[in-house]
Amino acid sequence: MKLQKHFFNQLLHHPDTPVWTLICTMVAIMASYNTVIRYGFSEKMFLRILIVYPLIVVFIYCLRTFVTLPIVLKLHNYFPNIIKINVPVQVSIPLLVIWFNVSIMMVWFTIIHHALYPHFLIGYVGNWIKTFFVAVPVFFFVAKPLIFNMFDLLRAKYPLLDDFPENDHTA
């Protein structure tokens, strides 16, 4: 029991946990949104979302971590005056990451659902607009505040355990 408590305490206070939670939440919301607006809500569509959800979470995390976030940070360093003066970094970095992620994911989505979009460019632009203008407010006004406030409350209620008794085998 003590081992589990220590594990969950460390997980709660790990700096990547809110990021993973935010990505998982955004993927769940956006995958559901994109599927429901095109196919409606049914048990079959819900099961389809559940099947691809873990793959999309891993893909988006890798895309964000290894591709889009490094590109955005390089853009911030290359054009510091244009971006940082006009838009705060707390807004511009997530906004550009969302921009790039939506751009890449909508290429994939439009290709996969080619039966719905016989003209790729028109379908892509339509999908991009619908997704981007939903993802931005969902991220800034729903998911991010809820996730980070939840973690702040949980971390205050369950402070970080300093030491784990390694010699205590009563767990």
Coordinates of N, CA and C in Angstrom, one line a residue:
M1 N 0.8 -1.2 0.0 CA 0.0 0.0 0.0 C 0.9 1.3 0.0
K2 N 2.0 1.2 0.8 CA 2.8 2.4 0.8 C 3.5 2.6 -0.5
L3 N 3.9 1.5 -1.2 CA 4.5 1.6 -2.5 C 3.6 2.3 -3.5
Q4 N 2.3 1.9 -3.5 CA 1.3 2.5 -4.4 C 1.2 4.0 -4.1
K5 N 1.1 4.3 -2.8 CA 0.9 5.7 -2.4 C 2.1 6.5 -2.8
H6 N 3.3 6.0 -2.7 CA 4.5 6.7 -3.1 C 4.5 6.8 -4.6
F7 N 4.1 5.8 -5.4 CA 4.1 5.8 -6.8 C 3.2 6.9 -7.3
F8 N 1.9 6.9 -6.8 CA 0.9 7.9 -7.2 C 1.3 9.3 -6.8
N9 N 2.0 9.5 -5.6 CA 2.4 10.8 -5.2 C 3.5 11.3 -6.1
Q10 N 4.4 10.4 -6.5 CA 5.5 10.9 -7.4 C 4.9 11.2 -8.8
L11 N 3.9 10.4 -9.3 CA 3.3 10.6 -10.5 C 2.5 12.0 -10.5
L12 N 1.8 12.3 -9.4 CA 1.1 13.5 -9.3 C 2.0 14.7 -9.4
H13 N 3.2 14.6 -8.8 CA 4.1 15.7 -8.7 C 5.2 15.7 -9.9
H14 N 5.1 14.8 -10.8 CA 6.0 14.7 -11.9 C 5.7 15.9 -12.9
P15 N 6.6 16.6 -13.4 CA 6.3 17.8 -14.3 C 5.7 17.4 -15.6
D16 N 5.8 16.2 -16.1 CA 5.2 15.8 -17.3 C 3.8 15.3 -17.2
T17 N 3.3 15.0 -16.0 CA 2.0 14.5 -15.8 C 0.9 15.4 -16.3
P18 N 0.9 16.7 -15.9 CA -0.1 17.6 -16.4 C -0.1 17.8 -18.0
V19 N 1.1 17.7 -18.5 CA 1.3 17.8 -20.0 C 0.6 16.6 -20.7
W20 N 0.9 15.4 -20.2 CA 0.3 14.2 -20.7 C -1.2 14.2 -20.5
T21 N -1.7 14.7 -19.4 CA -3.1 14.8 -19.1 C -3.8 15.7 -20.1
L22 N -3.1 16.9 -20.3 CA -3.6 17.9 -21.2 C -3.7 17.3 -22.6
I23 N -2.7 16.7 -23.1 CA -2.7 16.1 -24.4 C -3.7 15.0 -24.5
C24 N -3.9 14.1 -23.5 CA -4.9 13.1 -23.5 C -6.3 13.7 -23.6
T25 N -6.5 14.8 -22.8 CA -7.8 15.4 -22.8 C -8.1 16.1 -24.2
M26 N -7.1 16.8 -24.7 CA -7.3 17.5 -26.0 C -7.6 16.4 -27.1
V27 N -6.9 15.3 -27.1 CA -7.0 14.3 -28.1 C -8.4 13.7 -28.0
A28 N -8.9 13.4 -26.8 CA -10.2 12.9 -26.6 C -11.3 13.8 -27.1
I29 N -11.1 15.1 -26.7 CA -12.2 16.1 -27.2 C -12.1 16.2 -28.7
M30 N -11.0 16.4 -29.2 CA -10.9 16.7 -30.7 C -11.2 15.5 -31.5
A31 N -10.8 14.3 -31.1 CA -11.1 13.1 -31.9 C -12.6 12.8 -31.8
S32 N -13.2 13.0 -30.7 CA -14.7 12.9 -30.6 C -15.4 13.9 -31.4
Y33 N -14.9 15.2 -31.3 CA -15.5 16.3 -32.1 C -15.5 16.0 -33.6
N34 N -14.3 15.6 -34.1 CA -14.1 15.4 -35.5 C -14.9 14.2 -36.0
T35 N -15.0 13.2 -35.2 CA -15.8 12.0 -35.6 C -17.3 12.3 -35.6
V36 N -17.7 12.9 -34.5 CA -19.2 13.2 -34.3 C -19.7 14.1 -35.4
I37 N -19.0 15.2 -35.7 CA -19.5 16.2 -36.7 C -19.6 15.6 -38.1
R38 N -18.9 14.5 -38.3 CA -18.9 13.9 -39.7 C -19.8 12.7 -39.7
Y39 N -19.9 11.9 -38.7 CA -20.6 10.7 -38.7 C -21.8 10.6 -37.7
G40 N -21.9 11.6 -36.9 CA -22.9 11.5 -35.9 C -22.5 10.7 -34.6
F41 N -23.3 10.7 -33.6 CA -22.9 10.0 -32.4 C -23.6 8.6 -32.4
S42 N -22.8 7.6 -32.3 CA -23.4 6.2 -32.2 C -22.4 5.4 -31.4
E43 N -22.9 4.2 -31.0 CA -22.0 3.3 -30.3 C -20.8 2.8 -31.1
K44 N -21.1 2.6 -32.4 CA -20.1 2.2 -33.4 C -19.0 3.3 -33.5
M45 N -19.4 4.5 -33.6 CA -18.4 5.6 -33.7 C -17.6 5.8 -32.4
F46 N -18.3 5.6 -31.3 CA -17.7 5.7 -30.0 C -16.6 4.6 -29.8
L47 N -16.9 3.4 -30.2 CA -16.0 2.3 -30.1 C -14.8 2.5 -31.1
R48 N -15.1 3.1 -32.2 CA -14.0 3.4 -33.2 C -13.0 4.5 -32.6
I49 N -13.6 5.5 -31.9 CA -12.7 6.5 -31.3 C -11.9 5.8 -30.2
L50 N -12.5 4.9 -29.4 CA -11.7 4.3 -28.3 C -10.6 3.4 -28.9
I51 N -10.8 2.8 -30.0 CA -9.7 2.0 -30.6 C -8.5 2.8 -31.1
V52 N -8.8 3.9 -31.8 CA -7.7 4.7 -32.3 C -7.2 5.8 -31.3
Y53 N -7.9 6.0 -30.2 CA -7.5 7.0 -29.2 C -6.1 6.8 -28.7
P54 N -5.7 5.6 -28.2 CA -4.3 5.5 -27.7 C -3.2 5.8 -28.8
L55 N -3.5 5.4 -30.0 CA -2.6 5.7 -31.1 C -2.4 7.2 -31.4
I56 N -3.6 7.9 -31.4 CA -3.5 9.3 -31.6 C -2.8 10.0 -30.5
V57 N -3.0 9.6 -29.3 CA -2.4 10.2 -28.1 C -0.9 10.1 -28.3
V58 N -0.4 8.9 -28.6 CA 1.1 8.7 -28.7 C 1.6 9.5 -29.9
F59 N 0.8 9.5 -31.0 CA 1.3 10.2 -32.2 C 1.3 11.7 -31.9
I60 N 0.3 12.3 -31.3 CA 0.3 13.7 -31.0 C 1.4 14.1 -30.0
Y61 N 1.6 13.3 -29.0 CA 2.7 13.6 -28.1 C 4.0 13.6 -28.8
C62 N 4.3 12.6 -29.6 CA 5.6 12.6 -30.4 C 5.6 13.7 -31.4
L63 N 4.6 14.0 -32.0 CA 4.5 15.1 -33.0 C 4.8 16.4 -32.3
R64 N 4.2 16.7 -31.2 CA 4.4 17.9 -30.4 C 5.8 18.0 -29.8
T65 N 6.3 16.9 -29.2 CA 7.5 16.9 -28.5 C 8.7 16.9 -29.5
F66 N 8.7 16.2 -30.6 CA 9.8 16.1 -31.5 C 9.8 16.9 -32.7
V67 N 8.6 17.4 -33.1 CA 8.5 18.2 -34.3 C 8.0 19.6 -34.1
T68 N 6.7 19.7 -33.7 CA 6.1 21.0 -33.7 C 6.6 21.9 -32.7
L69 N 6.8 21.5 -31.4 CA 7.3 22.3 -30.4 C 8.7 22.8 -30.7
P70 N 9.7 21.9 -31.1 CA 11.0 22.5 -31.5 C 10.9 23.5 -32.7
I71 N 10.0 23.3 -33.6 CA 9.9 24.2 -34.7 C 9.4 25.6 -34.2
V72 N 8.4 25.5 -33.3 CA 7.8 26.8 -32.7 C 8.9 27.5 -31.9
L73 N 9.7 26.8 -31.1 CA 10.7 27.4 -30.3 C 11.8 28.0 -31.2
K74 N 12.1 27.4 -32.3 CA 13.1 27.9 -33.3 C 12.5 29.2 -33.9
L75 N 11.2 29.2 -34.2 CA 10.6 30.4 -34.8 C 10.6 31.5 -33.8
H76 N 10.4 31.2 -32.5 CA 10.5 32.2 -31.5 C 11.9 32.8 -31.3
N77 N 12.9 32.0 -31.5 CA 14.2 32.5 -31.4 C 14.7 33.2 -32.7
Y78 N 14.1 32.8 -33.8 CA 14.5 33.4 -35.1 C 13.8 34.8 -35.3
F79 N 12.5 34.9 -34.9 CA 11.7 36.1 -35.0 C 11.3 36.6 -33.7
P80 N 12.2 36.9 -32.7 CA 11.8 37.2 -31.4 C 11.0 38.5 -31.3
N81 N 11.3 39.5 -32.1 CA 10.6 40.8 -32.0 C 9.2 40.7 -32.5
I82 N 9.0 40.0 -33.7 CA 7.7 40.0 -34.3 C 6.7 39.2 -33.4
I83 N 7.1 38.1 -32.9 CA 6.2 37.2 -32.2 C 6.0 37.7 -30.7
K84 N 7.1 37.9 -30.0 CA 7.1 38.2 -28.6 C 6.5 39.5 -28.2
I85 N 6.7 40.5 -29.1 CA 6.2 41.9 -28.8 C 4.6 41.9 -29.0
N86 N 4.2 41.2 -30.1 CA 2.7 41.3 -30.4 C 1.9 40.3 -29.6
V87 N 2.5 39.1 -29.3 CA 1.7 38.1 -28.6 C 2.5 37.5 -27.4
P88 N 1.9 37.4 -26.2 CA 2.7 36.8 -25.1 C 3.1 35.4 -25.4
V89 N 4.3 35.0 -24.9 CA 4.8 33.6 -25.2 C 3.8 32.6 -24.7
Q90 N 3.1 32.8 -23.6 CA 2.2 31.8 -23.0 C 1.0 31.6 -24.0
V91 N 0.8 32.5 -24.9 CA -0.2 32.3 -25.9 C 0.4 31.9 -27.3
S92 N 1.4 32.5 -27.7 CA 2.0 32.2 -29.0 C 2.5 30.8 -29.2
I93 N 3.2 30.3 -28.2 CA 3.8 28.9 -28.3 C 2.6 27.9 -28.4
P94 N 1.7 27.8 -27.5 CA 0.6 26.9 -27.7 C -0.2 27.1 -29.0
L95 N -0.4 28.4 -29.3 CA -1.2 28.7 -30.5 C -0.5 28.1 -31.8
L96 N 0.8 28.4 -31.9 CA 1.5 27.9 -33.0 C 1.7 26.3 -33.0
V97 N 1.8 25.7 -31.9 CA 1.9 24.3 -31.8 C 0.5 23.7 -32.2
I98 N -0.6 24.3 -31.8 CA -1.9 23.9 -32.2 C -2.0 24.0 -33.8
W99 N -1.6 25.2 -34.3 CA -1.6 25.5 -35.7 C -0.9 24.3 -36.5
F100 N 0.3 24.0 -36.1 CA 1.0 23.0 -36.8 C 0.4 21.6 -36.6
N101 N 0.0 21.3 -35.4 CA -0.6 19.9 -35.1 C -1.9 19.7 -35.9
V102 N -2.7 20.8 -35.9 CA -4.0 20.7 -36.7 C -3.6 20.5 -38.2
S103 N -2.7 21.3 -38.7 CA -2.3 21.2 -40.1 C -1.9 19.8 -40.5
I104 N -1.1 19.2 -39.7 CA -0.6 17.8 -39.9 C -1.7 16.8 -39.8
M105 N -2.5 16.9 -38.7 CA -3.5 15.9 -38.4 C -4.6 16.0 -39.5
M106 N -4.9 17.2 -40.0 CA -6.0 17.3 -40.9 C -5.6 16.8 -42.3
V107 N -4.3 16.8 -42.6 CA -3.8 16.1 -43.8 C -4.2 14.6 -43.7
W108 N -3.8 14.0 -42.6 CA -4.0 12.6 -42.3 C -5.5 12.3 -42.3
F109 N -6.3 13.1 -41.6 CA -7.7 12.9 -41.5 C -8.4 13.0 -42.8
T110 N -8.0 14.0 -43.6 CA -8.6 14.1 -45.0 C -8.3 13.0 -45.9
I111 N -7.1 12.5 -45.8 CA -6.7 11.3 -46.6 C -7.4 10.1 -46.2
I112 N -7.5 9.8 -44.9 CA -8.2 8.6 -44.3 C -9.7 8.6 -44.7
H113 N -10.3 9.8 -44.7 CA -11.7 9.9 -45.0 C -12.0 10.4 -46.4
H114 N -11.2 9.9 -47.3 CA -11.2 10.5 -48.7 C -12.6 10.3 -49.3
A115 N -13.4 9.3 -48.9 CA -14.8 9.2 -49.4 C -15.6 10.4 -49.1
L116 N -15.4 11.0 -48.0 CA -16.2 12.2 -47.6 C -15.7 13.5 -48.4
Y117 N -14.4 13.4 -48.8 CA -13.8 14.6 -49.4 C -13.1 14.2 -50.7
P118 N -14.0 14.2 -51.8 CA -13.4 13.8 -53.1 C -12.4 14.8 -53.6
H119 N -12.5 16.1 -53.3 CA -11.5 17.1 -53.6 C -10.6 17.4 -52.4
F120 N -9.4 16.9 -52.4 CA -8.5 16.9 -51.2 C -8.4 18.3 -50.7
L121 N -8.0 19.3 -51.5 CA -7.7 20.7 -51.0 C -8.9 21.3 -50.3
I122 N -10.1 21.2 -51.0 CA -11.3 21.8 -50.4 C -11.6 21.1 -49.1
G123 N -11.5 19.7 -49.1 CA -11.8 19.0 -47.8 C -10.8 19.3 -46.7
Y124 N -9.5 19.4 -47.1 CA -8.5 19.8 -46.1 C -8.7 21.2 -45.5
V125 N -9.0 22.2 -46.3 CA -9.2 23.5 -45.8 C -10.4 23.5 -44.9
G126 N -11.5 22.9 -45.3 CA -12.7 22.8 -44.5 C -12.4 22.1 -43.2
N127 N -11.7 21.0 -43.2 CA -11.4 20.3 -42.0 C -10.5 21.1 -41.1
W128 N -9.5 21.8 -41.7 CA -8.6 22.6 -40.9 C -9.3 23.7 -40.2
I129 N -10.2 24.4 -40.9 CA -10.9 25.6 -40.3 C -11.8 25.1 -39.1
K130 N -12.5 24.0 -39.4 CA -13.4 23.5 -38.4 C -12.7 23.0 -37.1
T131 N -11.5 22.4 -37.3 CA -10.8 21.9 -36.2 C -10.0 22.9 -35.5
F132 N -9.3 23.8 -36.2 CA -8.5 24.8 -35.6 C -9.3 25.8 -34.7
F133 N -10.4 26.2 -35.2 CA -11.3 27.2 -34.5 C -12.1 26.6 -33.4
V134 N -12.0 25.3 -33.3 CA -12.6 24.6 -32.1 C -11.5 24.3 -31.1
A135 N -10.3 23.8 -31.6 CA -9.2 23.4 -30.7 C -8.6 24.6 -29.9
V136 N -8.6 25.8 -30.5 CA -8.0 26.9 -29.8 C -8.8 27.3 -28.6
P137 N -10.1 27.6 -28.7 CA -10.8 27.9 -27.5 C -10.9 26.7 -26.5
V138 N -11.0 25.5 -27.0 CA -11.1 24.4 -26.1 C -9.8 24.3 -25.3
F139 N -8.7 24.5 -25.9 CA -7.4 24.4 -25.2 C -7.3 25.6 -24.2
F140 N -7.5 26.8 -24.6 CA -7.2 27.9 -23.8 C -8.3 28.2 -22.7
F141 N -9.5 27.8 -23.0 CA -10.6 28.2 -22.1 C -11.2 27.0 -21.3
V142 N -10.9 25.8 -21.8 CA -11.5 24.6 -21.1 C -10.4 23.7 -20.6
A143 N -9.7 23.0 -21.5 CA -8.8 22.0 -21.1 C -7.7 22.4 -20.2
K144 N -6.9 23.4 -20.7 CA -5.7 23.9 -20.0 C -6.1 24.4 -18.6
P145 N -7.1 25.3 -18.4 CA -7.4 25.8 -17.1 C -7.9 24.7 -16.2
L146 N -8.8 23.8 -16.7 CA -9.3 22.7 -15.9 C -8.2 21.8 -15.4
I147 N -7.3 21.4 -16.3 CA -6.2 20.4 -16.0 C -5.3 21.0 -15.0
F148 N -4.8 22.2 -15.3 CA -3.8 22.8 -14.4 C -4.4 23.2 -13.0
N149 N -5.6 23.7 -13.0 CA -6.2 23.9 -11.7 C -6.5 22.6 -10.9
M150 N -6.9 21.6 -11.6 CA -7.0 20.3 -10.9 C -5.7 19.8 -10.3
F151 N -4.6 19.9 -11.1 CA -3.3 19.5 -10.5 C -2.9 20.4 -9.4
D152 N -3.1 21.7 -9.5 CA -2.8 22.6 -8.4 C -3.5 22.2 -7.1
L153 N -4.8 21.9 -7.2 CA -5.6 21.5 -6.1 C -5.1 20.1 -5.5
L154 N -4.9 19.2 -6.4 CA -4.4 17.8 -6.0 C -3.0 17.9 -5.3
R155 N -2.2 18.7 -5.9 CA -0.8 18.9 -5.3 C -0.9 19.6 -3.9
A156 N -1.8 20.5 -3.8 CA -1.9 21.2 -2.5 C -2.5 20.2 -1.4
K157 N -3.5 19.4 -1.9 CA -4.1 18.4 -1.0 C -3.1 17.2 -0.6
Y158 N -2.3 16.8 -1.6 CA -1.4 15.7 -1.4 C 0.0 16.2 -1.7
P159 N 0.7 16.8 -0.7 CA 2.0 17.3 -1.0 C 3.0 16.2 -1.3
L160 N 4.1 16.6 -1.9 CA 5.1 15.7 -2.3 C 5.7 15.0 -1.0
L161 N 5.8 13.7 -1.1 CA 6.4 12.9 0.0 C 7.9 13.1 -0.1
D162 N 8.6 13.5 1.0 CA 10.0 13.7 0.9 C 10.8 12.4 0.7
D163 N 10.6 11.5 1.6 CA 11.4 10.3 1.6 C 10.5 9.1 1.5
F164 N 11.0 8.1 0.8 CA 10.3 6.8 0.8 C 11.1 5.9 1.6
P165 N 10.5 5.3 2.7 CA 11.2 4.4 3.5 C 11.6 3.1 2.7
E166 N 12.8 3.0 2.3 CA 13.3 1.9 1.5 C 13.4 0.6 2.2
N167 N 13.6 0.7 3.5 CA 13.8 -0.5 4.3 C 12.5 -1.0 4.9
D168 N 11.4 -0.3 4.7 CA 10.1 -0.7 5.2 C 9.4 -1.6 4.2
H169 N 9.3 -2.8 4.6 CA 8.8 -3.8 3.6 C 7.3 -4.2 4.0
T170 N 6.6 -3.3 4.7 CA 5.2 -3.6 5.1 C 4.2 -3.3 4.0
A171 N 4.7 -2.8 2.8 CA 3.8 -2.5 1.8 C 3.1 -3.7 1.2

